[in-house]
Coordinates of C-alpha atoms (C1' of nucleotides) in Angstrom, one line a residue:
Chain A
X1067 CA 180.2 147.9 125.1
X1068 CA 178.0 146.9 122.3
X1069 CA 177.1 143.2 122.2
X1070 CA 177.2 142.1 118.5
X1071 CA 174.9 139.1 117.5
X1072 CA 175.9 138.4 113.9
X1073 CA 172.5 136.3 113.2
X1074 CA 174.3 133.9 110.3
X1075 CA 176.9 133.4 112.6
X1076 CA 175.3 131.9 115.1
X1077 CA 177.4 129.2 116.7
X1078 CA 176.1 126.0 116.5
X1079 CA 176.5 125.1 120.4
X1080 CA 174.8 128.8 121.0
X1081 CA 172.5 128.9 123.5
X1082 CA 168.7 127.8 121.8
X1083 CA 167.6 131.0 123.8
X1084 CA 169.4 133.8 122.6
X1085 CA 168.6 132.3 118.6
X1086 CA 165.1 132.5 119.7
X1087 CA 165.0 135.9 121.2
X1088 CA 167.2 137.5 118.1
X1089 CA 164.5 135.6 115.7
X1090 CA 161.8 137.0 117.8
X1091 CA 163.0 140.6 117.7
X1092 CA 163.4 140.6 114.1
X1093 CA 159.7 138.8 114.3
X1094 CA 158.7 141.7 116.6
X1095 CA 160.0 144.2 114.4
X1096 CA 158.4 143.2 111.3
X1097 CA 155.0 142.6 112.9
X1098 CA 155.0 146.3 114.2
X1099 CA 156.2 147.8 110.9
X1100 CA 153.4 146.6 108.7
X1101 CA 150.4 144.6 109.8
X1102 CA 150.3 142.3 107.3
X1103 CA 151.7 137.9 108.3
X1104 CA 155.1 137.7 107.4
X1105 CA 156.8 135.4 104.9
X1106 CA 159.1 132.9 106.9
X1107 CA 161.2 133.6 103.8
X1108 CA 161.3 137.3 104.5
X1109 CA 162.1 136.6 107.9
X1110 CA 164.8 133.8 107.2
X1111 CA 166.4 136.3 104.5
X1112 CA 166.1 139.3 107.2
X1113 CA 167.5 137.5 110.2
X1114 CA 170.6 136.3 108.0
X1115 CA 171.3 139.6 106.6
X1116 CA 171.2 141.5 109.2
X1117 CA 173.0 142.4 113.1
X1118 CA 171.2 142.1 116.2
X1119 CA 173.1 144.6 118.6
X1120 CA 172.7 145.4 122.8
X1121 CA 173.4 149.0 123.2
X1122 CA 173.6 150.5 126.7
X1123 CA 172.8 154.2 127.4
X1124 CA 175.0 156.9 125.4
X1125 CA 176.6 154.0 123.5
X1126 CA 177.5 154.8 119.9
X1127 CA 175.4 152.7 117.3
X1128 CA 177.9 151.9 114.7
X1129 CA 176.9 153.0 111.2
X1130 CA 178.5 151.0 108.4
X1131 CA 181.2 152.6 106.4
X1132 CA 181.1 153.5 102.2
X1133 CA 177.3 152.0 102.3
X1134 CA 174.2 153.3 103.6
X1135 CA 172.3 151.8 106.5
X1136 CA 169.1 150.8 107.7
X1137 CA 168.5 150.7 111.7
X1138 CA 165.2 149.1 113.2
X1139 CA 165.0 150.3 116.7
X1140 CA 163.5 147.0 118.5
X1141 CA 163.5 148.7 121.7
X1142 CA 164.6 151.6 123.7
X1143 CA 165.7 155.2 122.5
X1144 CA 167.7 156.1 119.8
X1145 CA 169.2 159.8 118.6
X1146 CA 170.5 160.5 115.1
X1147 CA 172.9 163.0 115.0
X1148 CA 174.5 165.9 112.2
X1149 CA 177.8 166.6 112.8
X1150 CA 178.0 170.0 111.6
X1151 CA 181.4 171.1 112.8
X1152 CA 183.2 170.2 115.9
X1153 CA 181.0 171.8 118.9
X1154 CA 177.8 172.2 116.8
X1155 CA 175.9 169.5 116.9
X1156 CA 172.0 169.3 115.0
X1157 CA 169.9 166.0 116.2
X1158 CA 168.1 165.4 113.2
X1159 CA 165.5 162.7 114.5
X1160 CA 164.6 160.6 118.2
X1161 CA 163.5 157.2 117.6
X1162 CA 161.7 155.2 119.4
X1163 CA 160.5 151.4 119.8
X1164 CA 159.6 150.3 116.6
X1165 CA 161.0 153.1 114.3
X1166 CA 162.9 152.5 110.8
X1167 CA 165.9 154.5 110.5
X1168 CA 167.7 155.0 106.7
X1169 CA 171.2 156.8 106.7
X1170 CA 172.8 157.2 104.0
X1171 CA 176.0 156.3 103.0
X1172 CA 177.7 159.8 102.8
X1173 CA 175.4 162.9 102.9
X1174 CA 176.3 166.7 103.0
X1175 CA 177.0 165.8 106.7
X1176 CA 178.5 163.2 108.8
X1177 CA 175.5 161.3 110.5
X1178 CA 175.8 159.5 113.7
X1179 CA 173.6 157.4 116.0
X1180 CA 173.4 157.0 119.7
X1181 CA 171.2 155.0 122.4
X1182 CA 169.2 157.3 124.7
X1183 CA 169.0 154.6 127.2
X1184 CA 169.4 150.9 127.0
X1185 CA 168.2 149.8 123.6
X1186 CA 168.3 147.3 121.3
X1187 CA 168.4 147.8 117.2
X1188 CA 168.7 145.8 114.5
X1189 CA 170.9 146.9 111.7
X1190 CA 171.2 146.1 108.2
X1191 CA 173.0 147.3 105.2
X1192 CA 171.0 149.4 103.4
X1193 CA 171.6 148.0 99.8
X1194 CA 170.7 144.6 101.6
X1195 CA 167.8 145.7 103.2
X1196 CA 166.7 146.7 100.2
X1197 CA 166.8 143.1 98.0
X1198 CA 165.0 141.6 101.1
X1199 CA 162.4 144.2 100.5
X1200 CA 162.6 144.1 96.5
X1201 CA 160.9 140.4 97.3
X1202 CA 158.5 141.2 99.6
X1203 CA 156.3 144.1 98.4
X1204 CA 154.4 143.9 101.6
X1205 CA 157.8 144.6 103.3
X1206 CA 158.8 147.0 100.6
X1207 CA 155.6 149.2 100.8
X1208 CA 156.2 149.3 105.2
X1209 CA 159.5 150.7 104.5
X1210 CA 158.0 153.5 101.9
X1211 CA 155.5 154.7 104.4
X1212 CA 157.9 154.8 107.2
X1213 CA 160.2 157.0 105.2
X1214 CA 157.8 159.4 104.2
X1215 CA 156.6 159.7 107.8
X1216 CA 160.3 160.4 108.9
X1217 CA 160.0 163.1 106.0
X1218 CA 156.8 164.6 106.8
X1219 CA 158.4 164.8 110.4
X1220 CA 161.6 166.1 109.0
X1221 CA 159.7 168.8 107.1
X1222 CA 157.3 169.9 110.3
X1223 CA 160.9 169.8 112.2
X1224 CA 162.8 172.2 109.2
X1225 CA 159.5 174.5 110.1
X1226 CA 160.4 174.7 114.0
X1227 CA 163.9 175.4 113.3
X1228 CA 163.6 177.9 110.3
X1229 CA 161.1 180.1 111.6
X1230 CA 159.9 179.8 115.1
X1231 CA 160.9 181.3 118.6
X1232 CA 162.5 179.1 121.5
X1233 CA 159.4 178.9 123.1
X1234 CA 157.0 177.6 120.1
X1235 CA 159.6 175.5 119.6
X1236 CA 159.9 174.1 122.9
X1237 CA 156.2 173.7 123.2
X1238 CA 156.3 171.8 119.7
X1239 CA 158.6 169.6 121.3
X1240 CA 156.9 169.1 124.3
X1241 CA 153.8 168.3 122.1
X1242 CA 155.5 165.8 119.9
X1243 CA 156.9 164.2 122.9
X1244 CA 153.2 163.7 124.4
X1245 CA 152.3 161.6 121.4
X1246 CA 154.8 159.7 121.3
X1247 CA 156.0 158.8 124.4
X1248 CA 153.6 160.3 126.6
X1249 CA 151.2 158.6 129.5
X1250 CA 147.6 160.0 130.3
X1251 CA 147.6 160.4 133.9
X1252 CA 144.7 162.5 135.5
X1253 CA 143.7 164.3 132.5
X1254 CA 147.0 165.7 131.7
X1255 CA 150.0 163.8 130.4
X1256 CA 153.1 162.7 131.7
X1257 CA 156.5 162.0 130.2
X1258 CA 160.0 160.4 130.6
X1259 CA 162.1 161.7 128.8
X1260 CA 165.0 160.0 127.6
X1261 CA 166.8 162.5 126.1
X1262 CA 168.6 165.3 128.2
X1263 CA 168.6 169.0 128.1
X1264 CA 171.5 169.2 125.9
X1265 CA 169.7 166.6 123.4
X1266 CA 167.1 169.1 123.4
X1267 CA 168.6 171.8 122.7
X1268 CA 170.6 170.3 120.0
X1269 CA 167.3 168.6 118.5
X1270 CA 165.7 172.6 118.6
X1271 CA 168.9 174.5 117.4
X1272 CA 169.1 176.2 120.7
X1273 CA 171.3 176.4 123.6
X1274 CA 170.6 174.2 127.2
X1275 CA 170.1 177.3 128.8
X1276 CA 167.2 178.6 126.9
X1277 CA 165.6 175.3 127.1
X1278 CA 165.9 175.4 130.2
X1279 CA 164.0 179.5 130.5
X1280 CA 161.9 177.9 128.1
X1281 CA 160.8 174.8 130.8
X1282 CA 160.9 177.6 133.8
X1283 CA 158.3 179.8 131.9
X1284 CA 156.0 176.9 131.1
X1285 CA 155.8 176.0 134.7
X1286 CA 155.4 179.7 135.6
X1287 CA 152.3 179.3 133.6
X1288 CA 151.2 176.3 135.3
X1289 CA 151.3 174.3 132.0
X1290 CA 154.6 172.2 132.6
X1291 CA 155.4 170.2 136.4
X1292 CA 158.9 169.0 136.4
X1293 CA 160.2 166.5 138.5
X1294 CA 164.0 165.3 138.5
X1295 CA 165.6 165.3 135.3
X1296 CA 163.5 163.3 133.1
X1297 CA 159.7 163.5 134.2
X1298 CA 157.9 166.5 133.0
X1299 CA 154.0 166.5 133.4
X1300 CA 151.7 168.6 131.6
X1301 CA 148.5 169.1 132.9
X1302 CA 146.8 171.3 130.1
X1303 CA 148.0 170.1 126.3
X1304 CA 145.3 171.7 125.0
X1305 CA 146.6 175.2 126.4
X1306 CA 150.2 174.1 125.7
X1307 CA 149.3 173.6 122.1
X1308 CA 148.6 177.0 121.4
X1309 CA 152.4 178.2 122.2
X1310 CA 153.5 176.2 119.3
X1311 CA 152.4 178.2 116.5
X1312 CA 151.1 176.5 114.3
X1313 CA 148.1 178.0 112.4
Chain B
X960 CA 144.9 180.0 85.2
X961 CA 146.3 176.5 85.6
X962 CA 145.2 174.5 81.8
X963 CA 143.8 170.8 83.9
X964 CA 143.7 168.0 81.4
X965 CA 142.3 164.9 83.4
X966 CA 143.6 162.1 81.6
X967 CA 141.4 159.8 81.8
X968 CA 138.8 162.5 80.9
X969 CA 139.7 163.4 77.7
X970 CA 136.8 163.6 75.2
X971 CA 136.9 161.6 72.0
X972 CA 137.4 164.3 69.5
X973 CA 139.9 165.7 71.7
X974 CA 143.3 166.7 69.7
X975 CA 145.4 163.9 69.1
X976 CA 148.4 165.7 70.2
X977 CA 147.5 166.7 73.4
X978 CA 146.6 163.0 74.3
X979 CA 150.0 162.2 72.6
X980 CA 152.0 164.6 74.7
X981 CA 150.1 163.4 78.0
X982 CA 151.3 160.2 77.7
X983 CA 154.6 161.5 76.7
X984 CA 154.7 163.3 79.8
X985 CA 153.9 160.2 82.1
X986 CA 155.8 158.4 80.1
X987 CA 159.0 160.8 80.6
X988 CA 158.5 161.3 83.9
X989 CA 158.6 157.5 84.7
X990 CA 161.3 156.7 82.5
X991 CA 163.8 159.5 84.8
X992 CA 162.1 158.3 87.8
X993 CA 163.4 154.9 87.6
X994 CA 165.9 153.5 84.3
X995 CA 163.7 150.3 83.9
X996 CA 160.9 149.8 80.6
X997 CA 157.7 150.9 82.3
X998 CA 154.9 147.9 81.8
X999 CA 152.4 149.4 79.7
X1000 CA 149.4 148.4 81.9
X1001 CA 151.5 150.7 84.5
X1002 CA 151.5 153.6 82.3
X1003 CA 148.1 153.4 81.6
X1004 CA 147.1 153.2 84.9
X1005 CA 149.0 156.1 85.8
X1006 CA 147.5 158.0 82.7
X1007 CA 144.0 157.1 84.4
X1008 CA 144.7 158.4 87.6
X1009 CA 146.8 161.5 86.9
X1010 CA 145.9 164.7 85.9
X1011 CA 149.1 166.8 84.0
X1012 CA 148.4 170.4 85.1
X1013 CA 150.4 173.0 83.1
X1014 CA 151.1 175.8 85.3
X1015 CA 152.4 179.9 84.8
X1016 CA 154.7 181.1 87.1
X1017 CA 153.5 182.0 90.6
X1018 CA 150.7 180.0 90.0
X1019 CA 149.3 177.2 93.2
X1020 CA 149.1 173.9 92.3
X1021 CA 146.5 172.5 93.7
X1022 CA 146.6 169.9 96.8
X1023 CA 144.0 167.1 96.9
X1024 CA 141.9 167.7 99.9
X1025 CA 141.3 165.2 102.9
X1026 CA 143.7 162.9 101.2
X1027 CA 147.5 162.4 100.6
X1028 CA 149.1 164.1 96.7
X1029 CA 151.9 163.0 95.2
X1030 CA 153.4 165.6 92.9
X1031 CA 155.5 164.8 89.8
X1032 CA 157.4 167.5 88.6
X1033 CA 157.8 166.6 84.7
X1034 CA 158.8 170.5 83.7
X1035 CA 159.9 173.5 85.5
X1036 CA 160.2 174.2 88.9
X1037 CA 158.3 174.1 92.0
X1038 CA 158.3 175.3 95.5
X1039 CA 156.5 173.6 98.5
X1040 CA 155.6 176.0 101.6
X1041 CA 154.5 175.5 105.1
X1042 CA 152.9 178.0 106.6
X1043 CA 153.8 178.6 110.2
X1044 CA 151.5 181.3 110.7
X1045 CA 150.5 184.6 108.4
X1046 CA 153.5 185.8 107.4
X1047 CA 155.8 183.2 108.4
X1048 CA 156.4 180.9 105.5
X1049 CA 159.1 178.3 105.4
X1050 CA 160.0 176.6 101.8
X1051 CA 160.3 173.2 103.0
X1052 CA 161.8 172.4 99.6
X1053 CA 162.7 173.7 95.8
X1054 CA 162.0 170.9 92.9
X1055 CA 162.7 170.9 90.1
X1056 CA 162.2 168.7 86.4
X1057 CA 161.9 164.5 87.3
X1058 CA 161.5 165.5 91.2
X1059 CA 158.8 162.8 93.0
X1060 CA 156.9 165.0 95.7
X1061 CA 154.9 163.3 98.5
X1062 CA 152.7 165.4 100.2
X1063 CA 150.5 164.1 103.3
X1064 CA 147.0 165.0 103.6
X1065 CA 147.1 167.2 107.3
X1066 CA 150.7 167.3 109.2
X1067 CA 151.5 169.6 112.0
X1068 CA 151.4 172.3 109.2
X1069 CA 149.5 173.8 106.5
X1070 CA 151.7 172.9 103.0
X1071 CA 151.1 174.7 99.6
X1072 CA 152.6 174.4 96.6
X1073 CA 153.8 176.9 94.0
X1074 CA 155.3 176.9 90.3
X1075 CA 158.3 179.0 90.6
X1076 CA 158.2 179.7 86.6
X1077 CA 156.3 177.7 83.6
X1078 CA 155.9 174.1 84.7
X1079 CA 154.3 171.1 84.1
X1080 CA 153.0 168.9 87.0
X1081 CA 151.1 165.6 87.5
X1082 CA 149.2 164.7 90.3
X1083 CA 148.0 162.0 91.4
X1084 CA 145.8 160.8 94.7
X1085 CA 148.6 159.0 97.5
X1086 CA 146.5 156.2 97.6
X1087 CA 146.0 156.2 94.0
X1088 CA 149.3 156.4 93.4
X1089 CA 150.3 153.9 96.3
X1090 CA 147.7 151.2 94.3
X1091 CA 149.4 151.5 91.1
X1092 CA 153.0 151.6 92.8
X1093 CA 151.7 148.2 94.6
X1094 CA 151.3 146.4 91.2
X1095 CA 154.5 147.6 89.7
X1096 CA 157.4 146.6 92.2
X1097 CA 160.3 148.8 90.3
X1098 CA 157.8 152.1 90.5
X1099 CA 157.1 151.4 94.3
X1100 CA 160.9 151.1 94.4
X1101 CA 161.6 154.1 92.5
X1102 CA 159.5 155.9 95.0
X1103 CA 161.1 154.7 98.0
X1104 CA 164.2 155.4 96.5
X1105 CA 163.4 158.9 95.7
X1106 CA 161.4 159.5 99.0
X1107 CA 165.0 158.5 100.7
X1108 CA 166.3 161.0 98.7
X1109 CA 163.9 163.5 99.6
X1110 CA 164.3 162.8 103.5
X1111 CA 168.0 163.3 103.2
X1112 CA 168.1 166.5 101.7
X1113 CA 165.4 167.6 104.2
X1114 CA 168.0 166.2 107.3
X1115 CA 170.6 168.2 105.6
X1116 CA 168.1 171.3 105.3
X1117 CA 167.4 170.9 109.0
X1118 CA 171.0 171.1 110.2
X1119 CA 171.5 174.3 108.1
X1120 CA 168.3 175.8 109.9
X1121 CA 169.4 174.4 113.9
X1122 CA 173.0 175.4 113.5
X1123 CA 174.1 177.1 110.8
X1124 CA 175.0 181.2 110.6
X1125 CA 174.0 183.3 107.6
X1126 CA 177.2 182.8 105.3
X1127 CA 177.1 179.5 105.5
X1128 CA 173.0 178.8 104.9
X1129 CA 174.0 180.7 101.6
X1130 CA 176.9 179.1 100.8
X1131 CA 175.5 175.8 101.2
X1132 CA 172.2 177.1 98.7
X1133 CA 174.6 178.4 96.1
X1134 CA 176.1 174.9 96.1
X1135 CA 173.2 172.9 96.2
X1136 CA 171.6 175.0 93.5
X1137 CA 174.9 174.8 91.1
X1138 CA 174.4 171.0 91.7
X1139 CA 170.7 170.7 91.2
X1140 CA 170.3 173.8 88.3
X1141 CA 174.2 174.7 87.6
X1142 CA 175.6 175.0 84.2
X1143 CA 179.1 174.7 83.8
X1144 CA 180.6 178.1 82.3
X1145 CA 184.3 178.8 81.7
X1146 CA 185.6 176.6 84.8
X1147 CA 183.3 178.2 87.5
X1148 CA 179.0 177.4 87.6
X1149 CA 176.4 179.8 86.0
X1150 CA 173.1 180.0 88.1
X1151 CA 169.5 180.9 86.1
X1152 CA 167.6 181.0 89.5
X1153 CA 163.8 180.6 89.0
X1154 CA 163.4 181.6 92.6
X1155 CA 163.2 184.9 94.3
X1156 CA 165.3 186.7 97.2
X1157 CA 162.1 186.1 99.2
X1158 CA 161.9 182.2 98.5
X1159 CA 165.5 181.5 99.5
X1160 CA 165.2 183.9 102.8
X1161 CA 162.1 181.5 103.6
X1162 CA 163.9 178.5 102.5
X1163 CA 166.9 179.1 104.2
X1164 CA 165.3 180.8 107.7
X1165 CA 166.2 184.2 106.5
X1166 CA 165.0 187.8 105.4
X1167 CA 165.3 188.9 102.2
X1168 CA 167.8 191.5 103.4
X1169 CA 170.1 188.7 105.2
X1170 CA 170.0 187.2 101.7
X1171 CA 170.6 190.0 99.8
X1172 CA 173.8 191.3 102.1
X1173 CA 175.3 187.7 102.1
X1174 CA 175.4 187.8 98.6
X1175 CA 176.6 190.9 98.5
X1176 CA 179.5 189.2 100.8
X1177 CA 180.8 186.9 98.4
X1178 CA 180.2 189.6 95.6
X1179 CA 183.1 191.1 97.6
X1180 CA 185.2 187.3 97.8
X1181 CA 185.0 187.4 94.1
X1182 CA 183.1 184.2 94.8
X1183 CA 179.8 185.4 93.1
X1184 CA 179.0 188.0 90.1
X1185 CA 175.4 188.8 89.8
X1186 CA 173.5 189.4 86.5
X1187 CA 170.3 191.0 86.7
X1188 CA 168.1 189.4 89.6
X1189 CA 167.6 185.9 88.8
X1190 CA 171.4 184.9 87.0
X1191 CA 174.4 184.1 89.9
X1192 CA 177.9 183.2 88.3
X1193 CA 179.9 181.5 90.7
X1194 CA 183.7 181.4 89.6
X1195 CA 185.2 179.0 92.4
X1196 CA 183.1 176.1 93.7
X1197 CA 186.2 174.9 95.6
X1198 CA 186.7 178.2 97.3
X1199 CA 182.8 178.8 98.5
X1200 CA 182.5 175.2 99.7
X1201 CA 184.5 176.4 102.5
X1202 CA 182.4 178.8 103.2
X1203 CA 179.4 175.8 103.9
X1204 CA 180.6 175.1 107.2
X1205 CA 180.7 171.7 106.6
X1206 CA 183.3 169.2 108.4
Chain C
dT1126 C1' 174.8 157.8 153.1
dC1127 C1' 178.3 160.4 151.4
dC1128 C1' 181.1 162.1 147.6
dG1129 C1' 182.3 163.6 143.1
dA1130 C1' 180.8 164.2 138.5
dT1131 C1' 177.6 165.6 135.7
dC1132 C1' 173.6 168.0 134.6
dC1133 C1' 170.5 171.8 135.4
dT1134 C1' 169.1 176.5 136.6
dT1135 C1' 169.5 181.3 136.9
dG1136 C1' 171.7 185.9 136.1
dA1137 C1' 174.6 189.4 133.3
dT1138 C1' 176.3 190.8 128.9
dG1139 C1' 177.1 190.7 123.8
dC1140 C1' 176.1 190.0 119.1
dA1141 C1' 174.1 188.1 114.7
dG1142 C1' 170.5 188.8 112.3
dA1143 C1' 165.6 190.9 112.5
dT1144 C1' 163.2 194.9 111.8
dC1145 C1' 162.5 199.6 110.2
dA1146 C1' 163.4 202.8 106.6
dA1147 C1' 164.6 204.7 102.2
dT1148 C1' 166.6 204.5 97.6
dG1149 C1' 167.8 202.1 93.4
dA1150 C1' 167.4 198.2 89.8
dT1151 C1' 164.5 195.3 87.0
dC1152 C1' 161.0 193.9 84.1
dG1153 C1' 156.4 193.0 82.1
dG1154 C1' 152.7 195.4 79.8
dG1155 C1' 150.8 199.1 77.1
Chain D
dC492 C1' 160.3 202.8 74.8
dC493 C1' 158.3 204.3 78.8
dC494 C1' 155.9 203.7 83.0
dG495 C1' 154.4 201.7 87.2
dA496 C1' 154.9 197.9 90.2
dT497 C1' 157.6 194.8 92.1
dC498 C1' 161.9 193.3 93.7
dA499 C1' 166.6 194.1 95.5
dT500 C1' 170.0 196.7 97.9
dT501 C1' 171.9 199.4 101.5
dG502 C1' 171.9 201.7 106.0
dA503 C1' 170.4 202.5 111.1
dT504 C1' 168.6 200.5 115.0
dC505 C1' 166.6 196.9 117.9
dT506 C1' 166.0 192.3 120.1
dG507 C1' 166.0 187.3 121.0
dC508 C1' 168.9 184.2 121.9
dA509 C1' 173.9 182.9 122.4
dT510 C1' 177.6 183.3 125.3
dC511 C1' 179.9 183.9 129.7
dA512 C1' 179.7 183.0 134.5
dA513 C1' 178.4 181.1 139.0
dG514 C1' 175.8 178.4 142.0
dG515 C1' 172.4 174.4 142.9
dA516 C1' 170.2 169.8 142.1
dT517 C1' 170.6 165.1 140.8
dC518 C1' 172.4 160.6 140.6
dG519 C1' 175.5 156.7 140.3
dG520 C1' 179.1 154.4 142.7
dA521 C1' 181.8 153.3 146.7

DNA sequence: TCCGATCCTTGATGCAGATCAATGATCGGG
DNA sequence: CCCGATCATTGATCTGCATCAAGGATCGGA
């Protein structure tokens, strides 16, 4: 379960340590998102208003009802989900480690988050996010580029799923993936994926089992290694890249 | 040929109405953009760094190389386009009057922009723009708010694309559109759609024929009447919702 | 290390929507 | 008002991926 830290309601006999680790996530955070020193104001408003939370793997992240909210992922892996009908299921973004996340209060569909793995994310409601933000243009600004570069990724993802085939998309995947969470390793690059093949498939509008053709032809093709579930190495991105389709 | 009036340009004995109606335009757009009195040393900083292109239909408006464009659509109607590959186009998004478009200088794709009939459009650098939005905090709000916007409609757009059929990818267009464009008529929505049967195929992941037989579907529902090829009269909004697929 | 549950892979078949093809409607320009 | 070009509709066929089905691998917990 889900291990709340209400920041303001710190009890004053709490342990000195866990303030100090919930102040320095929220330092952390801040830091990553814009590289500018931080007000101790900002930080004193940020830490008050908003929820530290522990989330173990496939735990639910809870999303606050009638308002919109902002999630920082601190750590870990994060998926945010579109329900579109029972059974049919669109992941709309992964998020990783340092990531901003805006959902908004009621959209066309009903939005969900879950933790890929043990994680840790910092929530806030939006509107209160937003007055922090309104006083600190440096903070303000961080949160504008973040959200256009979740739209620009959004975009380049409504691309993939309008009008390419299951492999370009799977090697667009597999590309994105390399940036962002891959590891050079002997010229080619190796990831750990936190997300399984049903994630996948539900983030690339197709089923597990033509991911899964998809993986098998890539490794046919010497351009994809897998090993267990989660490690896939690719030794040749530069060949890979072609298969996505872009121009 | 698209009329450029670089606003800061403008040479002395230059029609007073013209430089009037430029200002007007900046001036209009920022009052929709965000309900606040605009400084004036914003406004003439954004009348420095903008150019107002006025635009025919079909015609590209033209994105700012190497850099970052930001797109204000003060008349008409817009389409931006990603190109996948030749002859694979996907309409990232329709905009239309007081839409804020961010576009980024190189993403996975190649973007393009289009005036779907008559418009009126001012562009301005991203970092330009950015700058001026940095010394006004209720413009760099505005943006973030609208860029929000933007990124929701685009996760919306996405789960329509991943896991949607045909019905419902029109269904949901015909009822974003009488929201966006609609006119109330008589108790049902009248439709004056500036776009083609091509554009929503590529917008929705779709072929013009797909398009055209869907609509043809609900022509048969009673849901939608068809006047010529641009006007859609949709007499039950209640009834075609359904049809969405949303929960 | 063994066991059960879950996840992944691989094969066979079906269908929604693409593609191919042809006719009909619409509209701007002379 | 007419003409040609473009756009939209409708029908026939094809195909990529979904769906259905059946093993096989992986991994956490006892």
């Amino acid at each position: 379960m889900a291990a709340f830290r209400h920041l303001n309601e710190m009890p004053k006999t709490a342990c000195h340590d866990d303030i100090r680790d919930s102040r320095a996530a929220v330092a952390g955070f801040v830091a990553r998102l814009h590289h500018a020193p931080v007000s101790g104001r900002t930080l004193d408003a940020l830490c008050k208003q908003g929820t530290l939370l522990t989330l173990g793997k496939g735990e639910d992240i809870p999303l606050l009802t009638g308002q919109g909210t902002v999630a920082c992922i601190c750590e870990g892996a994060t998926k945010l989900i579109a329900t579109a009908s029972r059974q049919r299921e669109q992941i709309v973004a992964f998020h990783f480690r340092g990531d901003l996340v805006s959902i908004p209060q009621s959209g066309e569909h009903a939005y969900s988050m879950k933790a890929l793995k043990d994680s840790e994310v910092l929530l806030f409601a939006a509107e209160a996010f937003l007055k922090i933000a309104r006083g600190d243009p440096g903070l303000l600004e961080a949160t504008l580029v973040r959200t256009q570069t979740a739209l620009f990724r959004c975009r380049d993802k409504a691309v993939g799923l309008g009008r390419k085939s299951a492999s370009e998309r799977m090697a667009s995947f597999l590309m994105i993936m390399a940036e962002r969470i891959g590891t050079n390793e002997g010229g080619g690059c190796l990831l750990d994926l936190p997300m399984s093949r049903r994630d996948i498939g539900d983030s690339l509008g197709l089923t597990i089992e033509t991911v899964s053709r998809q993986i098998g032809e890539f490794r046919e093709l010497g351009l994809a290694e897998t090993d267990g579930r989660s490690r896939i190495f690719l030794p040749d991105l530069k060949t890979l890249s072609i298969y996505t389709g872009h121009v």
